[in-house]
Short mmCIF file of C-alpha atoms in Angstrom, two decimals:
data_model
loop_
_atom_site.label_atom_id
_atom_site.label_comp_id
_atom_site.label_asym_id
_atom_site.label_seq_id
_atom_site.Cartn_x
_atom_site.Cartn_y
_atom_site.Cartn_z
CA UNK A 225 -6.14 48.12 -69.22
CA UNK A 226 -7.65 51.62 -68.79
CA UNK A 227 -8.78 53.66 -70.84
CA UNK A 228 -8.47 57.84 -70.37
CA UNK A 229 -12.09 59.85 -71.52
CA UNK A 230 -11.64 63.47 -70.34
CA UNK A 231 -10.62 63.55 -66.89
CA UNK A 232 -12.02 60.31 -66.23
CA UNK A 233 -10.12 56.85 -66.40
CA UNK A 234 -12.26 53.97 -67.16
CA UNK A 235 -10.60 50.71 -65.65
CA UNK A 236 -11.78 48.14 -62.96
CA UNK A 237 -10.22 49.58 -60.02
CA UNK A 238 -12.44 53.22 -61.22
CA UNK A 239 -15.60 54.56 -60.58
CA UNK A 240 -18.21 54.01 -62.69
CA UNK A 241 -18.54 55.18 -66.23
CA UNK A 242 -22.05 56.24 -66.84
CA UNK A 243 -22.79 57.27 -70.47
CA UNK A 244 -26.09 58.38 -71.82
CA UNK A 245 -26.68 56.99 -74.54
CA UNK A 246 -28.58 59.62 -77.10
CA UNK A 247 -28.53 57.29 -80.44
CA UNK A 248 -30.86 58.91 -82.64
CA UNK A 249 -33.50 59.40 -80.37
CA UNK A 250 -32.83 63.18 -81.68
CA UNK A 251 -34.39 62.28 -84.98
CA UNK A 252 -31.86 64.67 -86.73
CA UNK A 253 -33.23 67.91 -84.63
CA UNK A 254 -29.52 69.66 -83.14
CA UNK A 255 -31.64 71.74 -80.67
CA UNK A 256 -32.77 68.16 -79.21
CA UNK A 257 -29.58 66.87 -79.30
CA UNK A 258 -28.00 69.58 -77.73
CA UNK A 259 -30.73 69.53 -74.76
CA UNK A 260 -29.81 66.09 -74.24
CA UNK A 261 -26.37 66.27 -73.94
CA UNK A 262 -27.11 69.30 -71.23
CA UNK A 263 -29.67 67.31 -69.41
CA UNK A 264 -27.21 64.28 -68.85
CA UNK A 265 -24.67 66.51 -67.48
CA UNK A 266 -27.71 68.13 -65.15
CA UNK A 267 -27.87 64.31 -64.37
CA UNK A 268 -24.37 63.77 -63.88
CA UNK A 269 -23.81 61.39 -66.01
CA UNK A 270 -20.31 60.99 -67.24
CA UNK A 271 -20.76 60.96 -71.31
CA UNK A 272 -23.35 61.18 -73.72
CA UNK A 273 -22.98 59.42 -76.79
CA UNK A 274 -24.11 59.42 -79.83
CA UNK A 275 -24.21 57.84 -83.56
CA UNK A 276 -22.26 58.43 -86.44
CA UNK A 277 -24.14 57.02 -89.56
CA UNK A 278 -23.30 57.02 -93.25
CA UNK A 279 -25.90 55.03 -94.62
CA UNK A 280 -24.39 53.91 -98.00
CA UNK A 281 -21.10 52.71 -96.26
CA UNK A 282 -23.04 50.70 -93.85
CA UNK A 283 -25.60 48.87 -95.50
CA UNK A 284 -27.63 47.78 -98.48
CA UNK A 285 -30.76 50.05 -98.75
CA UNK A 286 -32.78 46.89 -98.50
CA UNK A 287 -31.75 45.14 -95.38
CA UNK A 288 -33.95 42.90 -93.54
CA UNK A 289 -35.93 44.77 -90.39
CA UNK A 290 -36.47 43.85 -86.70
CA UNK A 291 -39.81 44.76 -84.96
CA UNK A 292 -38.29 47.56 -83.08
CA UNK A 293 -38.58 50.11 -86.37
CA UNK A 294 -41.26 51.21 -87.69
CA UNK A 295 -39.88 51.99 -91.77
CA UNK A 296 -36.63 50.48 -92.59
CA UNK A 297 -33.70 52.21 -91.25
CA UNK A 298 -31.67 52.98 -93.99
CA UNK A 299 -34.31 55.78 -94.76
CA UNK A 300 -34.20 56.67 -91.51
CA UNK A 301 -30.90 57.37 -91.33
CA UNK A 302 -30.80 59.08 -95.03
CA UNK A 303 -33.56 61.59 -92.87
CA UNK A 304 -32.11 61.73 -89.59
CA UNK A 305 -28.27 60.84 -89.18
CA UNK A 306 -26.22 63.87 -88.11
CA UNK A 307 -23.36 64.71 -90.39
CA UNK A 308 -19.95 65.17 -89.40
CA UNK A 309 -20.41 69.11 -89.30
CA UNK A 310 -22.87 68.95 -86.40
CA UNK A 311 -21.26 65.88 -84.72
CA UNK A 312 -17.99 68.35 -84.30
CA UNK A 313 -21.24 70.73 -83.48
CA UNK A 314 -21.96 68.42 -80.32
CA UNK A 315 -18.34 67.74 -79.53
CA UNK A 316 -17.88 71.80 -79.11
CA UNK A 317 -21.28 71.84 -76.91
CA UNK A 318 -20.16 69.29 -74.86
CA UNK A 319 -16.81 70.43 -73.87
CA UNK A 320 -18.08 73.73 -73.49
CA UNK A 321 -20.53 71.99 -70.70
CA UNK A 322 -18.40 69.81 -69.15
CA UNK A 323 -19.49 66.62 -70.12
CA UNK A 324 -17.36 63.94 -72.29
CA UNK A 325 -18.91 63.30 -75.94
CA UNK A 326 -18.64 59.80 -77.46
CA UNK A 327 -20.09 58.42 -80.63
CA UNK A 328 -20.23 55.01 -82.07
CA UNK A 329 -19.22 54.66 -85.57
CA UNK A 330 -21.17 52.16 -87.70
CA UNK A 331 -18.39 51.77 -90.68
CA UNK A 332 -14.74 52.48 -91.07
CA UNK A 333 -15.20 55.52 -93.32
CA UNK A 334 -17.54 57.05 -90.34
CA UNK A 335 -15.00 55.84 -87.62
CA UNK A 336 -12.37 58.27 -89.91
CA UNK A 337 -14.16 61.27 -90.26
CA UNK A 338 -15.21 61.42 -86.17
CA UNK A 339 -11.00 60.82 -85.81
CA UNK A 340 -10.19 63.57 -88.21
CA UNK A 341 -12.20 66.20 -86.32
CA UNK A 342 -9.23 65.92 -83.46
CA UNK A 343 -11.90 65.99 -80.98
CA UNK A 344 -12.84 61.81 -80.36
CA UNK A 345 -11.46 60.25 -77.70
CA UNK A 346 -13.19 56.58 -77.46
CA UNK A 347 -15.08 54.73 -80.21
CA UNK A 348 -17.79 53.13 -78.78
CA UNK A 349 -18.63 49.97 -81.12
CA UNK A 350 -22.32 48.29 -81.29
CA UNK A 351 -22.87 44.83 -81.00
CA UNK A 352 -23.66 44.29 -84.86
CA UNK A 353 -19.68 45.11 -85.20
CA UNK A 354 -18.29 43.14 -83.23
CA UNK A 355 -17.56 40.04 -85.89
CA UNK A 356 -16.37 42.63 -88.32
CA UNK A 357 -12.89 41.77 -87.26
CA UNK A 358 -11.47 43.79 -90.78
CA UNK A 359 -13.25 46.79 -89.55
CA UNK A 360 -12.35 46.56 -86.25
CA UNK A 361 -8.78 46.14 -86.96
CA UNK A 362 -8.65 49.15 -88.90
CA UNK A 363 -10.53 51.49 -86.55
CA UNK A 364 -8.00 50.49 -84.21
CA UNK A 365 -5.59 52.03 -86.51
CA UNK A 366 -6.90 55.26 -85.99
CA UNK A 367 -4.96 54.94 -82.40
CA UNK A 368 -8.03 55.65 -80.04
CA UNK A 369 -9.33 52.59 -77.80
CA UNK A 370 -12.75 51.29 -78.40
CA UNK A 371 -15.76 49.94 -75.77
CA UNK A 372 -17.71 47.08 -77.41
CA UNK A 373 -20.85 46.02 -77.03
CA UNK A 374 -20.94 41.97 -77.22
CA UNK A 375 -25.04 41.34 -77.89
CA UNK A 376 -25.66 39.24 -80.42
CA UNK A 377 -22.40 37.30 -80.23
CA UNK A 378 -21.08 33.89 -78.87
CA UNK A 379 -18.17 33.62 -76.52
CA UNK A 380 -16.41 32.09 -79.03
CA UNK A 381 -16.83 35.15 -81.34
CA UNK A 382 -16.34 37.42 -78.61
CA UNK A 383 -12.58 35.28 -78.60
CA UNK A 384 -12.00 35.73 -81.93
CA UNK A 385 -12.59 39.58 -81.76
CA UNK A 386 -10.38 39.84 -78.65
CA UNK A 387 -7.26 38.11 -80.00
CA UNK A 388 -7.43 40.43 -83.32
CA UNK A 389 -7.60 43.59 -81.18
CA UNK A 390 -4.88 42.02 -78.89
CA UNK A 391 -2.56 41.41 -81.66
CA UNK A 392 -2.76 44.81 -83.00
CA UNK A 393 -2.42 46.27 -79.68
CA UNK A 394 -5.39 47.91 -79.36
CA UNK A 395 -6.40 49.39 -75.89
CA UNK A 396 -10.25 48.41 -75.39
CA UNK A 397 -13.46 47.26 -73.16
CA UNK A 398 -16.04 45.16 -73.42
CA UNK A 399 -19.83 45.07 -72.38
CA UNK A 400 -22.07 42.89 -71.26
CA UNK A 401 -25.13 43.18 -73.43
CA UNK A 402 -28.28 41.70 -74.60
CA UNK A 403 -29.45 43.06 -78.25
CA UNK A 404 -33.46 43.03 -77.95
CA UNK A 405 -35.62 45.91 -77.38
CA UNK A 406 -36.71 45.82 -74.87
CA UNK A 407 -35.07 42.22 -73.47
CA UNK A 408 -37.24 39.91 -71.75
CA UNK A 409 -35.45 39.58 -68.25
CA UNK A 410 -35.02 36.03 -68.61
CA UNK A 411 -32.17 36.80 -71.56
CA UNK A 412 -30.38 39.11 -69.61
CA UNK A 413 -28.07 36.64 -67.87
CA UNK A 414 -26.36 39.48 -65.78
CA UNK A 415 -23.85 37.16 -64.54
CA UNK A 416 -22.24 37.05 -68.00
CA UNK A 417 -20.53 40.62 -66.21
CA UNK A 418 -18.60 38.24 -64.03
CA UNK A 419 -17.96 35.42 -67.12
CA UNK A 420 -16.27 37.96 -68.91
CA UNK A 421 -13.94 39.71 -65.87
CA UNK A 422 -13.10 36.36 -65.31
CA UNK A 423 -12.19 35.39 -68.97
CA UNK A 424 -10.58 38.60 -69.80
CA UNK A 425 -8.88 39.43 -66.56
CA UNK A 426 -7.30 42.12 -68.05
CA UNK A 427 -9.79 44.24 -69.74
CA UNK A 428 -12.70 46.96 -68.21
CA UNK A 429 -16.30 45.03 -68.20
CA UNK A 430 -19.52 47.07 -68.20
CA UNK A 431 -22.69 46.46 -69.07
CA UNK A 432 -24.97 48.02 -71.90
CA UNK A 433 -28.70 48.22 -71.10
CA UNK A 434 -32.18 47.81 -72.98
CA UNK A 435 -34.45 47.09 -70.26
CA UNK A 436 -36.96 50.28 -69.49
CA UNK A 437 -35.69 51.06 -65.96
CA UNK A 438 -32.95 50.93 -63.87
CA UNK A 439 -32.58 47.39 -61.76
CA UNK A 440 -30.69 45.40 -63.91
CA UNK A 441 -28.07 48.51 -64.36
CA UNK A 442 -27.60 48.48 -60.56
CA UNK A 443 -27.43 44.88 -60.07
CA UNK A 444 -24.52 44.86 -63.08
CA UNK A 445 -23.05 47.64 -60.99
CA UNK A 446 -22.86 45.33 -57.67
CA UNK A 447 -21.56 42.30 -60.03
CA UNK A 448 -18.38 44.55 -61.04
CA UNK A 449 -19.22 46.25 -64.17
CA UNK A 450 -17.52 49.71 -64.11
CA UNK A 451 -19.39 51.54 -67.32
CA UNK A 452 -22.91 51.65 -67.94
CA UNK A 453 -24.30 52.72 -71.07
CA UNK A 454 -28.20 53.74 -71.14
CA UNK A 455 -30.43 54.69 -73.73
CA UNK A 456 -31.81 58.33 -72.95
CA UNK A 457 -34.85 60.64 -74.29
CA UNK A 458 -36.22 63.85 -73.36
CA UNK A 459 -39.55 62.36 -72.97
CA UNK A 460 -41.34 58.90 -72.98
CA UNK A 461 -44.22 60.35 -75.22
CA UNK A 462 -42.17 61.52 -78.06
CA UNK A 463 -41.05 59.22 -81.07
CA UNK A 464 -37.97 57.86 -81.43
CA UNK A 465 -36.19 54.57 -82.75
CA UNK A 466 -35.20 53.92 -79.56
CA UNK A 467 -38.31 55.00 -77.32
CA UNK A 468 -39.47 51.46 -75.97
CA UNK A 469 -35.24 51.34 -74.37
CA UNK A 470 -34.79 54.49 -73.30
CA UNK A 471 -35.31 56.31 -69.67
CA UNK A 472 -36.56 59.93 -68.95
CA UNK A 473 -33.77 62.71 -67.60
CA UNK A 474 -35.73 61.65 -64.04
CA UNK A 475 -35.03 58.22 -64.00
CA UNK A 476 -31.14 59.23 -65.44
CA UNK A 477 -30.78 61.13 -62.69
CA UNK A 478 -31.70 58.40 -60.62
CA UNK A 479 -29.85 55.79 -61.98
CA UNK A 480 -26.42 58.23 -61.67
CA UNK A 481 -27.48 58.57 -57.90
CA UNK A 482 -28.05 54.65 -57.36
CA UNK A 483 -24.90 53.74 -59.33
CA UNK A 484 -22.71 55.95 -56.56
CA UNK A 485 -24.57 55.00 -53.58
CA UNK A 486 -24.14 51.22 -54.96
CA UNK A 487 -19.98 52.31 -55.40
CA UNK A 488 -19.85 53.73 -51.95
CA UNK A 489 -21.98 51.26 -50.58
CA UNK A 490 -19.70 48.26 -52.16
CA UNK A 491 -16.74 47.72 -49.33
CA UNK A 492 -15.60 44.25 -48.36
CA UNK A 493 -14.32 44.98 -44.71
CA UNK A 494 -16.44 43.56 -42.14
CA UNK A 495 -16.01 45.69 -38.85
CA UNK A 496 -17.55 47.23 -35.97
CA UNK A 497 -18.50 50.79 -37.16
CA UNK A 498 -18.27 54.11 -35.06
CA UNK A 499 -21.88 54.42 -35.42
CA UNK A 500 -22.61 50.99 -34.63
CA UNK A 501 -20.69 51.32 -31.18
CA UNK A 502 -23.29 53.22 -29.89
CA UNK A 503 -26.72 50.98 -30.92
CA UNK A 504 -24.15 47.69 -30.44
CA UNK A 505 -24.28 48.79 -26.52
CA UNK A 506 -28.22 48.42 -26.26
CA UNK A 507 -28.90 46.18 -28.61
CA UNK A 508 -26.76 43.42 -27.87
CA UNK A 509 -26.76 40.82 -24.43
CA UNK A 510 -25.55 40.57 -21.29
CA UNK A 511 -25.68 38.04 -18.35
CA UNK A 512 -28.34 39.26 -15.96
CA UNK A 513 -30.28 37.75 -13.04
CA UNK A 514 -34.08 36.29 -12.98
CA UNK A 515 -34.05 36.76 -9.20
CA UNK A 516 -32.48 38.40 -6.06
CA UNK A 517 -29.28 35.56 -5.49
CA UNK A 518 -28.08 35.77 -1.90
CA UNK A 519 -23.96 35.60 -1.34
CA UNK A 520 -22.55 32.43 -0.75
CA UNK A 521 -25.45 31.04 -3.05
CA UNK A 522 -24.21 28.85 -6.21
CA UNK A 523 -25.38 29.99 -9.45
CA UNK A 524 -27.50 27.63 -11.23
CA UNK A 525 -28.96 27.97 -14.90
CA UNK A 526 -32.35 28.65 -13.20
CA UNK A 527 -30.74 32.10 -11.85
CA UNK A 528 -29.22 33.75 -15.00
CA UNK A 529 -30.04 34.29 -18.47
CA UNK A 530 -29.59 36.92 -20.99
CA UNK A 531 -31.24 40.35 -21.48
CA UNK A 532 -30.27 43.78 -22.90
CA UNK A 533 -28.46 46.14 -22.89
CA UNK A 534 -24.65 44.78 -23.95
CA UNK A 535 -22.82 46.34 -21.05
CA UNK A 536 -22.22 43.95 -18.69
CA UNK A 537 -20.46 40.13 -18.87
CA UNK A 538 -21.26 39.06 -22.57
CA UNK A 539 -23.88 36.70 -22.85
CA UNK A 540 -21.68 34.31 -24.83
CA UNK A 541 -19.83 33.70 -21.41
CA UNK A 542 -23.02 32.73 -19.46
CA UNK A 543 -21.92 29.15 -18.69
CA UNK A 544 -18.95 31.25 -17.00
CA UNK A 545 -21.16 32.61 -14.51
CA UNK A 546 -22.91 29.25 -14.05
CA UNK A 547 -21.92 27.58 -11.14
CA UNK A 548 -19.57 30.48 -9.83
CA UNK A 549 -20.98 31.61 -6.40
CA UNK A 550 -22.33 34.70 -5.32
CA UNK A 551 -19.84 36.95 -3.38
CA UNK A 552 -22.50 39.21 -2.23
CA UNK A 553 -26.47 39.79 -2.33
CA UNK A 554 -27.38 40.49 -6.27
CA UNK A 555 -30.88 41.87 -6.76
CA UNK A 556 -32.70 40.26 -9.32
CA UNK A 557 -33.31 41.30 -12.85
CA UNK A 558 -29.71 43.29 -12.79
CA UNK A 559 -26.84 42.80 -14.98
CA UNK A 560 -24.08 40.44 -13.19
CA UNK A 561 -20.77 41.98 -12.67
CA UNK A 562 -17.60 39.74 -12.41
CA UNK A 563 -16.35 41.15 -9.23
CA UNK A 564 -19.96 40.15 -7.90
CA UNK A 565 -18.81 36.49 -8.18
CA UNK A 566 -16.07 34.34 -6.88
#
């Protein structure tokens, strides 16, 4: 199952899918928001993404808070959630740069207006969403595919959520993800990339990130995850609700450059390269002699042993050359030739 963003396809036998992930790290501000969609194209990063909020279809104003906010986020959103006017703002920027936009929805009603704008191509769905099954089920209506984030959520939900999507028809991906922020490495379970390629053989798997830097991306990456999301900022020093998460436009440049030497790096042919040939012929044996061996003199295992260069009689065939005789005078410490024997 692939899945088309711009001219990219997203699908297992497909490059990476790198999306920066802005959330609301813009705190409302366009100009930032803006900046950071041009940065991550500077980066070369695929997409940037960000969040569509509408606080009073998503929540109660007094929901319970984690320790990664510092007041409760439905006022934060009520001060800093983009409206629909400047997310079709951001979609404009972004084409006009070249890089894909995405946004995650966090109801149905915001879902809607991103799909009425004419300009969304994925939904990208968090990890709290992913048990909304009614939700879910009617985003897919809207007819675009959806990436989900799995954090938070048992295999048995992630099942559950699966089949519903399936038996709508619904074209979508999962990721691998842990939902604290930052993670504690121990959590992260990377290999729960491979659990789900293998339990969903035919959906996309990537991986969604929280740690502060970049390993754990690249080591999803090399376990056959083919989008990663990361959380971005301009700056490590500035506020945002997603600070502690989020990497610098230095180290997003750096994880775009690791992910495709990782891809390129990621063959499963083992063969002799053309630039191997060339070390392969010093740095390998051959059957040489520890002294001068007269002709007509049997070779004995006290004669011969191995040395570089890899040029002569392979040293895997010394117990060839062992007990042959000498068919003329070989000076010692030389490689042995086969038509010096007999």
């Amino acid at each position: 199952m692939t899945i088309k963003v711009g001219s990219r396809l997203i699908g297992r036998d497909q490059p990476v899918f790198i999306v920066a992930e802005a959330c609301d790290n813009h705190l409302g501000n366009m100009d930032v928001a803006r900046e950071m969609a041009l940065r991550a194209k500077l980066a070369g990063a695929d997409a940037v993404k960000y969040q569509h909020h509408l606080p009073d279809e998503e929540m109660l104003p007094d929901i319970p808070m984690s320790d990664n906010f510092r007041e409760p986020l439905y006022d934060f959103l009520k001060k800093c959630a983009l409206t629909i006017d400047q997310h079709a703002e951001l979609m404009a920027y972004c084409r006009s740069i070249g890089i894909s936009y995405m946004c995650t929805p966090f109801s149905y009603a915001a879902a809607s207006e991103l799909a009425q704008t004419g300009d969304i191509e994925v939904f990208k769905i968090g990890s709290g969403e992913l048990t909304d099954i009614p939700s879910l089920v009617k985003i897919a209506g809207l007819g675009k595919p959806m990436i989900l984030s799995t954090g938070m959520c048992t295999l048995e939900e992630i099942d559950e959520t699966v089949a519903a999507l399936r038996a709508v028809g619904a074209t979508f991906a999962l990721m691998n993800c842990v939902s604290e922020y930052p993670p504690v490495y121990e959590d992260i379970n990377l290999r729960v990339v491979q659990t789900l390629m293998d339990r969903y053989q035919e959906l996309t798997i990537g991986h969604s990130d929280h740690t502060p830097d970049l390993y754990t991306c690249y080591a999803a990456v090399a376990l056959g995850a083919r989008i990663i999301e990361k959380h971005i900022i301009l700056d490590k020093l500035q506020p945002g609700p997603d600070q502690s998460v989020s990497i610098d436009m230095h180290d997003l440049h750096a994880l775009v450059d690791g992910i495709r030497k990782i891809e390129r790096a990621s063959g499963r042919a083992k063969r002799v390269h053309e630039r191997e040939k060339q070390i392969r012929a010093w740095a390998t044996r051959s059957v040489v002699s520890l002294r001068p061996i007269r002709a007509s003199e049997v070779i004995t295992d006290e004669m011969v042993w191995t040395k570089r260069p890899g040029i002569g009689i392979p040293s895997k065939r010394l117990g060839e050359v062992i007990g042959r005789t000498a068919a003329c005078d070989i000076a010692g410490n030389t490689l042995i030739r086969w038509e010096q024997l007999r």
